[in-house]
Coordinates of C-alpha atoms in Angstrom, one line a residue:
M175 CA -28.2 -90.0 -63.5
T176 CA -30.3 -93.1 -62.3
V177 CA -33.2 -92.2 -60.7
T178 CA -34.8 -94.4 -58.4
P179 CA -38.6 -95.3 -59.2
K180 CA -41.1 -94.5 -56.9
S181 CA -42.8 -97.9 -57.0
A182 CA -39.5 -99.1 -55.1
H183 CA -40.4 -97.2 -51.6
S184 CA -42.5 -98.5 -49.1
E185 CA -43.8 -95.2 -47.2
T186 CA -42.2 -97.2 -44.0
D187 CA -38.8 -96.9 -45.6
E188 CA -36.8 -94.6 -43.5
F189 CA -34.3 -93.7 -46.7
W190 CA -35.2 -92.8 -50.3
D191 CA -31.7 -93.4 -51.4
R192 CA -29.9 -95.8 -48.4
K193 CA -26.5 -96.3 -50.0
R194 CA -26.2 -92.7 -50.8
E195 CA -27.6 -91.6 -47.4
T196 CA -26.0 -93.9 -45.4
R197 CA -22.4 -94.0 -46.9
D198 CA -19.1 -93.8 -45.2
P199 CA -18.0 -90.2 -44.8
R200 CA -14.8 -91.2 -45.8
E201 CA -16.0 -92.5 -49.1
R202 CA -18.4 -89.4 -49.0
E203 CA -15.5 -87.2 -48.9
A204 CA -13.6 -88.8 -51.8
L205 CA -16.2 -88.5 -54.1
V206 CA -16.6 -84.8 -53.0
L207 CA -13.3 -83.9 -53.7
E208 CA -13.4 -85.7 -57.2
R209 CA -16.7 -83.6 -58.1
L210 CA -14.9 -80.7 -57.0
Q211 CA -11.8 -81.0 -59.2
R212 CA -14.1 -81.6 -62.1
Q213 CA -16.1 -78.9 -61.5
L214 CA -12.9 -76.5 -60.9
H215 CA -11.7 -77.4 -64.2
R216 CA -14.5 -77.1 -66.1
A217 CA -15.0 -73.4 -64.8
Y218 CA -11.5 -72.5 -65.4
A219 CA -11.6 -73.7 -68.9
G220 CA -15.0 -72.7 -69.9
V221 CA -16.3 -69.5 -67.6
P222 CA -14.9 -66.3 -68.5
F223 CA -15.7 -65.0 -64.7
Y224 CA -14.1 -68.0 -63.0
R225 CA -10.8 -68.2 -65.1
R226 CA -10.5 -64.1 -64.6
R227 CA -10.8 -64.6 -61.0
Y228 CA -8.1 -67.3 -60.8
D229 CA -5.4 -66.0 -62.7
V230 CA -5.8 -62.6 -60.7
A231 CA -5.3 -64.4 -57.6
G232 CA -2.6 -66.8 -59.2
F233 CA -4.8 -69.4 -58.6
H234 CA -5.0 -73.1 -60.8
P235 CA -7.2 -76.0 -60.4
S236 CA -4.5 -78.4 -60.5
Q237 CA -3.3 -76.8 -57.0
V238 CA -6.7 -78.7 -55.4
K239 CA -5.1 -82.3 -54.4
T240 CA -7.3 -82.5 -50.5
L241 CA -10.5 -80.7 -49.5
A242 CA -7.8 -78.6 -47.5
D243 CA -6.4 -77.3 -50.4
F244 CA -9.9 -76.5 -51.8
T245 CA -10.4 -74.2 -48.8
A246 CA -7.2 -72.7 -48.6
R247 CA -6.8 -71.9 -52.2
V248 CA -10.0 -71.3 -53.9
P249 CA -11.2 -68.1 -54.1
V250 CA -14.8 -67.1 -52.7
V251 CA -17.6 -65.5 -54.4
T252 CA -19.9 -62.9 -53.1
K253 CA -23.3 -61.6 -54.2
K254 CA -21.8 -58.1 -54.6
E255 CA -19.6 -59.4 -57.5
L256 CA -22.3 -61.4 -59.0
V257 CA -24.3 -58.5 -58.9
A258 CA -21.5 -56.1 -60.6
D259 CA -20.5 -59.0 -63.0
Q260 CA -24.2 -59.3 -64.2
Q261 CA -24.4 -55.4 -64.6
E262 CA -21.3 -55.6 -66.6
H263 CA -22.3 -58.8 -68.5
P264 CA -26.0 -58.4 -68.7
P265 CA -28.5 -60.3 -68.5
F266 CA -26.8 -63.1 -66.9
G267 CA -23.1 -62.4 -66.3
S268 CA -20.0 -64.0 -67.8
Y269 CA -20.5 -67.1 -65.3
A270 CA -23.4 -68.2 -67.3
A271 CA -21.4 -70.9 -68.4
V272 CA -24.1 -72.3 -71.0
P273 CA -26.0 -70.7 -74.1
R274 CA -29.4 -69.0 -73.6
E275 CA -31.1 -71.7 -76.0
A276 CA -30.2 -74.1 -73.1
L277 CA -32.0 -72.6 -70.2
M278 CA -35.5 -74.2 -69.1
R279 CA -36.1 -71.7 -66.2
V280 CA -34.9 -68.1 -65.2
H281 CA -35.5 -67.1 -61.6
G282 CA -34.0 -64.5 -59.6
S283 CA -32.8 -63.1 -56.0
S284 CA -35.5 -61.9 -53.9
G285 CA -33.8 -58.4 -54.2
T286 CA -34.7 -57.8 -50.6
S287 CA -30.7 -57.1 -49.9
G288 CA -30.1 -55.3 -52.9
V289 CA -30.6 -55.6 -56.9
P290 CA -32.5 -58.5 -58.0
T291 CA -29.6 -61.1 -59.7
L292 CA -31.0 -63.1 -62.5
Y293 CA -30.3 -67.1 -62.6
G294 CA -30.7 -69.2 -65.8
I295 CA -31.2 -72.8 -65.2
S296 CA -30.4 -75.3 -67.4
A297 CA -33.0 -78.0 -68.4
A298 CA -29.9 -80.6 -67.5
D299 CA -29.9 -78.8 -64.1
W300 CA -33.4 -78.5 -63.4
L301 CA -33.9 -82.2 -64.0
R302 CA -30.7 -83.3 -62.3
S303 CA -32.2 -81.5 -59.1
E304 CA -35.1 -84.5 -59.2
E305 CA -33.5 -86.9 -57.1
V306 CA -32.3 -84.7 -54.4
C307 CA -36.1 -83.1 -54.5
R308 CA -37.2 -86.9 -53.7
M309 CA -34.7 -87.7 -50.6
A310 CA -35.0 -84.1 -49.2
L311 CA -38.6 -84.2 -48.8
W312 CA -38.4 -87.9 -47.9
S313 CA -35.8 -87.5 -45.0
A314 CA -38.7 -84.6 -44.0
G315 CA -41.2 -87.0 -43.7
V316 CA -43.2 -86.3 -47.0
R317 CA -44.7 -89.0 -48.8
P318 CA -46.7 -89.8 -52.3
R319 CA -50.2 -89.6 -50.2
H320 CA -49.7 -86.3 -48.8
L321 CA -51.0 -83.2 -49.6
V322 CA -48.4 -80.2 -49.2
Q323 CA -49.7 -76.5 -49.0
I324 CA -47.2 -74.4 -49.9
S325 CA -47.2 -70.7 -48.5
F326 CA -44.2 -69.7 -50.0
P327 CA -44.1 -66.6 -52.9
F328 CA -44.2 -67.7 -56.7
G329 CA -42.8 -64.9 -57.9
L330 CA -39.1 -64.1 -59.1
F331 CA -37.5 -66.0 -56.0
I332 CA -37.0 -69.9 -57.0
G333 CA -38.3 -70.9 -53.5
G334 CA -42.1 -71.9 -54.0
W335 CA -41.0 -73.1 -57.4
G336 CA -38.2 -75.4 -56.2
L337 CA -40.8 -76.5 -53.5
L338 CA -43.5 -77.5 -55.9
Q339 CA -40.8 -79.3 -58.2
A340 CA -39.9 -81.1 -55.2
C341 CA -43.5 -82.5 -54.8
E342 CA -43.9 -82.9 -58.0
C343 CA -40.8 -85.2 -58.4
L344 CA -41.8 -87.2 -54.9
G345 CA -45.1 -87.7 -56.2
A346 CA -46.7 -85.9 -53.3
A347 CA -49.8 -83.6 -54.3
A348 CA -49.1 -80.2 -54.1
F349 CA -51.5 -77.5 -53.4
P350 CA -49.4 -74.2 -54.3
V351 CA -51.1 -71.1 -52.4
G352 CA -48.4 -68.9 -52.3
S353 CA -48.2 -66.0 -49.9
L354 CA -50.4 -63.6 -51.3
M355 CA -53.6 -65.6 -50.1
P356 CA -54.9 -64.0 -46.6
T357 CA -54.4 -66.1 -43.9
D358 CA -57.6 -66.8 -42.5
Q359 CA -58.0 -68.6 -46.3
Q360 CA -55.1 -70.2 -45.8
I361 CA -56.2 -71.7 -42.4
D362 CA -60.0 -72.4 -44.3
H363 CA -58.0 -74.4 -46.9
I364 CA -55.6 -76.3 -44.3
V365 CA -59.0 -77.5 -42.5
K366 CA -61.1 -78.3 -45.7
L367 CA -58.6 -80.3 -47.6
G368 CA -57.1 -82.0 -44.4
V369 CA -53.6 -80.6 -45.4
D370 CA -50.7 -83.0 -44.3
V371 CA -48.0 -80.9 -44.6
L372 CA -47.5 -77.0 -44.5
V373 CA -44.5 -75.2 -45.8
A374 CA -43.7 -71.7 -45.0
T375 CA -40.9 -69.3 -43.8
P376 CA -40.6 -69.4 -39.8
S377 CA -42.6 -66.3 -39.5
Y378 CA -45.8 -66.9 -41.4
A379 CA -45.8 -70.7 -39.7
M380 CA -45.9 -68.5 -36.2
H381 CA -48.1 -65.5 -37.8
L382 CA -50.7 -68.4 -39.1
G383 CA -50.4 -70.9 -36.2
R384 CA -51.6 -67.8 -33.6
R385 CA -54.2 -66.9 -36.1
A386 CA -55.9 -70.2 -35.8
V387 CA -55.7 -70.4 -32.3
E388 CA -57.4 -66.9 -32.2
R389 CA -60.2 -68.1 -34.4
G390 CA -60.3 -71.3 -32.2
I391 CA -59.1 -73.9 -34.9
D392 CA -57.1 -76.7 -34.4
L393 CA -55.0 -77.5 -37.1
G394 CA -53.6 -80.6 -35.9
A395 CA -57.3 -82.1 -35.5
A396 CA -57.6 -80.9 -39.0
G397 CA -54.8 -83.0 -40.2
L398 CA -52.0 -81.2 -40.2
R399 CA -48.8 -83.1 -39.3
T400 CA -45.7 -81.7 -40.4
V401 CA -44.6 -78.1 -41.2
I402 CA -41.5 -77.7 -43.1
V403 CA -39.4 -74.0 -42.9
A404 CA -37.1 -72.3 -44.9
G405 CA -36.0 -69.0 -45.8
E406 CA -34.8 -67.2 -42.8
P407 CA -33.5 -68.5 -39.1
G408 CA -36.0 -70.1 -36.7
G409 CA -36.7 -73.6 -37.8
S410 CA -34.1 -74.7 -35.3
I411 CA -34.5 -72.5 -32.3
S412 CA -36.1 -74.6 -29.3
E413 CA -38.6 -71.9 -28.4
I414 CA -39.4 -71.2 -31.8
R415 CA -39.9 -74.7 -32.7
K416 CA -42.3 -75.1 -29.4
S417 CA -44.2 -72.2 -30.1
M418 CA -44.8 -73.2 -33.7
T419 CA -45.8 -76.8 -32.5
T420 CA -48.4 -75.6 -30.0
S421 CA -50.2 -73.1 -32.4
L422 CA -49.9 -75.4 -35.2
G423 CA -51.9 -78.5 -33.8
G424 CA -48.7 -80.0 -32.3
A425 CA -47.2 -80.4 -36.1
F426 CA -43.7 -81.4 -36.2
V427 CA -41.6 -78.8 -37.6
V428 CA -38.5 -79.8 -40.1
D429 CA -35.8 -77.3 -41.1
L430 CA -35.5 -77.3 -44.7
G431 CA -32.4 -74.5 -44.1
A432 CA -32.3 -70.5 -43.9
G433 CA -29.6 -70.2 -46.5
A434 CA -32.3 -70.9 -49.1
S435 CA -30.9 -68.5 -52.1
S436 CA -31.4 -68.8 -55.6
E437 CA -27.8 -68.5 -56.2
M438 CA -27.4 -72.3 -54.8
H439 CA -30.5 -73.8 -56.4
P440 CA -31.3 -77.0 -55.5
F441 CA -30.9 -75.4 -51.6
Y442 CA -32.6 -78.3 -50.6
A443 CA -29.5 -80.1 -50.5
N444 CA -29.6 -79.1 -46.6
V445 CA -33.0 -80.6 -44.8
G446 CA -33.6 -81.8 -41.7
C447 CA -35.1 -85.2 -40.5
T448 CA -37.8 -86.4 -38.3
H449 CA -35.5 -87.4 -35.8
A450 CA -33.9 -84.4 -34.8
E451 CA -35.3 -81.4 -32.8
G452 CA -34.3 -79.3 -35.1
G453 CA -30.8 -78.8 -37.3
V454 CA -30.1 -79.6 -40.8
H455 CA -28.6 -82.6 -42.8
L456 CA -26.0 -81.2 -45.3
I457 CA -26.4 -83.5 -48.6
Q458 CA -22.7 -82.8 -49.0
D459 CA -22.3 -84.9 -52.4
E460 CA -24.7 -82.8 -53.6
N461 CA -23.9 -79.1 -52.9
Y462 CA -20.8 -79.2 -50.8
T463 CA -20.9 -77.0 -47.8
E464 CA -17.9 -75.2 -45.3
V465 CA -17.6 -73.9 -42.1
V466 CA -14.9 -71.3 -42.4
D467 CA -13.7 -68.6 -40.0
R468 CA -15.7 -65.3 -40.0
D469 CA -13.1 -63.2 -41.5
D470 CA -11.0 -65.5 -43.3
P471 CA -12.8 -67.8 -46.0
H472 CA -9.4 -69.8 -46.4
I473 CA -9.2 -70.9 -42.8
S474 CA -11.5 -73.8 -41.9
V475 CA -12.7 -73.9 -38.2
P476 CA -13.2 -77.1 -36.1
V477 CA -16.5 -79.4 -36.2
G478 CA -18.4 -77.6 -33.2
E479 CA -17.2 -74.1 -33.4
R480 CA -19.1 -71.5 -35.3
G481 CA -18.3 -69.5 -38.5
G482 CA -19.7 -68.5 -41.8
L483 CA -21.1 -71.1 -44.6
V484 CA -19.5 -71.4 -47.9
A485 CA -21.2 -73.4 -50.4
T486 CA -20.4 -75.2 -54.0
H487 CA -22.4 -76.7 -56.9
L488 CA -21.0 -80.0 -57.3
W489 CA -22.6 -80.7 -60.6
R490 CA -24.6 -77.6 -61.9
E491 CA -23.7 -76.6 -65.2
S492 CA -25.4 -73.2 -65.3
Q493 CA -24.1 -70.6 -63.7
P494 CA -22.4 -72.5 -60.9
M495 CA -21.7 -71.4 -57.6
I496 CA -17.7 -72.1 -56.7
R497 CA -17.0 -71.2 -52.7
F498 CA -20.0 -68.9 -52.7
W499 CA -20.4 -67.1 -49.6
L500 CA -23.8 -67.3 -48.1
G501 CA -23.2 -64.9 -45.3
D502 CA -24.9 -67.2 -42.7
E503 CA -23.2 -68.6 -39.2
S504 CA -23.4 -72.1 -37.9
Y505 CA -21.4 -74.8 -37.0
L506 CA -21.1 -78.6 -38.1
S507 CA -21.3 -81.8 -36.1
D508 CA -20.1 -85.2 -37.5
E509 CA -22.0 -87.1 -35.0
L510 CA -24.4 -89.8 -36.1
C511 CA -28.1 -88.6 -36.4
A512 CA -30.8 -91.0 -34.9
C513 CA -32.0 -91.3 -38.6
G514 CA -28.8 -93.2 -39.4
R515 CA -28.3 -90.9 -42.1
T516 CA -24.3 -90.0 -42.1
F517 CA -24.5 -86.8 -43.5
P518 CA -22.8 -83.8 -41.2
R519 CA -25.5 -81.9 -39.9
L520 CA -26.0 -78.1 -38.7
P521 CA -27.5 -79.2 -34.9
E522 CA -28.8 -75.5 -35.0
G523 CA -29.6 -74.9 -38.7
V524 CA -28.3 -71.4 -39.5
I525 CA -27.9 -69.4 -36.5
G526 CA -28.2 -65.9 -37.8
R527 CA -27.1 -63.6 -41.2
L528 CA -23.6 -62.5 -40.2
D529 CA -24.7 -59.3 -41.9
D530 CA -27.7 -58.8 -39.9
M531 CA -25.7 -59.8 -36.4
L532 CA -26.0 -56.4 -33.9
L533 CA -22.7 -55.7 -32.1
I534 CA -24.0 -54.0 -28.9
R535 CA -21.8 -52.7 -26.3
G536 CA -19.5 -55.6 -27.6
A537 CA -21.7 -58.3 -27.6
N538 CA -22.8 -60.3 -30.6
V539 CA -26.7 -60.4 -30.7
Y540 CA -28.9 -61.8 -33.5
P541 CA -32.6 -61.1 -34.2
S542 CA -33.1 -64.6 -34.1
A543 CA -32.3 -64.9 -30.7
I544 CA -34.5 -62.1 -29.7
E545 CA -37.1 -63.6 -31.3
A546 CA -36.5 -66.9 -29.8
I547 CA -36.7 -64.8 -26.3
V548 CA -39.7 -63.3 -27.4
N549 CA -41.6 -66.2 -28.3
S550 CA -41.1 -68.0 -25.3
H551 CA -43.5 -65.4 -23.1
P552 CA -47.0 -66.8 -23.6
D553 CA -48.1 -63.0 -23.1
T554 CA -46.4 -61.4 -26.1
G555 CA -47.9 -61.3 -29.2
S556 CA -46.6 -62.5 -33.1
E557 CA -44.9 -59.3 -34.0
F558 CA -42.2 -57.1 -32.7
R559 CA -39.3 -54.7 -33.5
I560 CA -35.9 -54.4 -32.7
I561 CA -34.7 -50.6 -32.4
V562 CA -30.9 -49.7 -31.8
D563 CA -29.7 -46.1 -30.7
R564 CA -26.5 -44.5 -29.9
A565 CA -27.0 -42.0 -27.1
S566 CA -23.7 -40.6 -25.3
E567 CA -21.5 -43.0 -27.3
L568 CA -23.5 -45.9 -25.7
D569 CA -25.5 -48.3 -27.8
E570 CA -29.1 -48.4 -26.6
L571 CA -31.0 -51.6 -27.4
T572 CA -35.0 -51.2 -27.4
V573 CA -37.4 -54.1 -27.9
E574 CA -41.1 -53.2 -28.9
V575 CA -43.6 -56.0 -28.4
E576 CA -47.1 -56.6 -29.2
A577 CA -49.1 -57.6 -26.2
D578 CA -53.0 -58.0 -25.8
V579 CA -53.0 -55.6 -22.8
D580 CA -53.3 -52.0 -23.0
P581 CA -49.8 -50.3 -23.2
A582 CA -50.1 -48.0 -20.1
A583 CA -51.6 -50.6 -18.0
Q584 CA -49.7 -51.7 -14.7
E585 CA -49.8 -55.7 -16.9
A586 CA -48.0 -54.1 -20.0
R587 CA -45.3 -52.7 -17.5
A588 CA -45.1 -56.2 -15.7
I589 CA -44.4 -58.3 -19.3
A590 CA -42.1 -55.6 -20.2
A591 CA -40.3 -56.1 -16.7
T592 CA -40.2 -59.8 -17.3
L593 CA -39.0 -59.9 -20.8
A594 CA -36.3 -57.4 -20.3
A595 CA -34.9 -59.5 -17.4
D596 CA -35.1 -62.6 -19.6
L597 CA -32.9 -60.7 -22.4
K598 CA -30.6 -59.6 -20.3
A599 CA -29.9 -63.1 -18.3
R600 CA -29.6 -64.8 -22.0
L601 CA -28.1 -62.2 -24.2
M602 CA -25.9 -60.5 -21.5
V603 CA -27.2 -57.3 -23.2
R604 CA -29.6 -54.8 -21.5
A605 CA -32.4 -53.8 -23.5
R606 CA -35.4 -51.5 -22.7
V607 CA -38.8 -53.3 -23.7
E608 CA -41.8 -51.4 -24.7
V609 CA -45.1 -52.9 -24.8
V610 CA -47.7 -51.6 -28.0
A611 CA -50.9 -52.6 -28.9
P612 CA -51.8 -56.0 -31.4
G613 CA -51.7 -55.0 -34.9
T614 CA -49.3 -52.2 -34.5
F615 CA -46.8 -53.9 -37.0
E616 CA -47.1 -55.3 -40.1
P617 CA -46.6 -59.0 -40.0
Q618 CA -43.3 -60.3 -41.5
V619 CA -44.3 -63.4 -43.6
F620 CA -41.2 -63.7 -45.6
K621 CA -37.6 -63.1 -45.0
A622 CA -38.5 -61.3 -42.0
R623 CA -37.0 -57.7 -41.4
R624 CA -37.5 -56.6 -37.6
V625 CA -34.4 -54.4 -37.2
V626 CA -34.1 -50.7 -37.2
D627 CA -30.7 -49.7 -36.5
R628 CA -30.7 -45.9 -36.1
R629 CA -26.8 -45.7 -35.0
G630 CA -24.8 -43.5 -37.8
R631 CA -27.9 -41.6 -38.9
T632 CA -27.7 -37.7 -39.1

């Protein structure tokens, strides 16, 4: 791989790699197909996990002649299958693909939805990701002169580490504070250092911004210009973006993508730009993303229609993911972005997790949609909880929200009534709203879990 030297770029350049980022989509699709075919043949020949799956399914890489063939014929891989394979073939599973001595780093999933899965990243893969690191952060508006505060966790999950690598590759100064430093200290450091860019989950960015407002601190006046969010839905939801921008001193919000899974490193192959209010570009010649029918991953859905996301590494040699079921819902747009990049986009980023979607009296409701409505109300606090019960065969939805009023006062009842009416009008679902005191709920700062589903409990 040829890496463009940093010195070749002016900070006013729109693109890191103009040829790649503005390539004719038909030419890019031909390149993607060629890389898919090569990856499939390599996996079938040398990765036992895929060889077994493909033989059982009656599939052979030679059957893929087009991108449509790839979707229709290649089996998907789920997180559950990866966990089971690692338990049977520890520590990295039969899809490890490279010997341990070839590894440069070992990371894993966050484990928030079950058993953490270990991932070994080869030296070649780690170094290969450098170019897309540069391209992604450049698209998000980060330049070598910037100081980037990374408030992502630094642990088993690769998220914070990958972002640190991205800053180092670009040449921007990184301040990797992680997620354990108290929020007030994080705010103080933003002010003291004149931090240009903050990287965090949408939940934590909201929490940090609200706390700054409570303390009377204008983070924009301190120098904060850009907030890059990732790890969960929200970065491309209008109401949440507006709330973050307001509390964070007018900083521009860039979505790095909610599907930031350890499995799909480099997950920053999906990134927003400074010319669009939300949405992410899919760097398809790095990680190929499909939008498929949520019930049948072998059926593509038309551009503009919602479906489930499936992703594939086009080059990764260590534990390559081929048609990995991300569990996220979104839709594609092939309209040219104002920035000039010809990559297809997810205009609203990830809308929600398919496994988080709530079916309430026949209606599909995403926690991220409720969050957007709650955050659009100026009288509510930074935290809330969604409770689902079933009484007399009917689902009952309750939203508990924090507000700086006496929960027994008339003002609290007025807030609850206004929010309940808004939820019904925008979600077409009736919800009971209860106002609780500030500080009732623990702040959610990483992969927020705000849903309590009591249906089916005995």
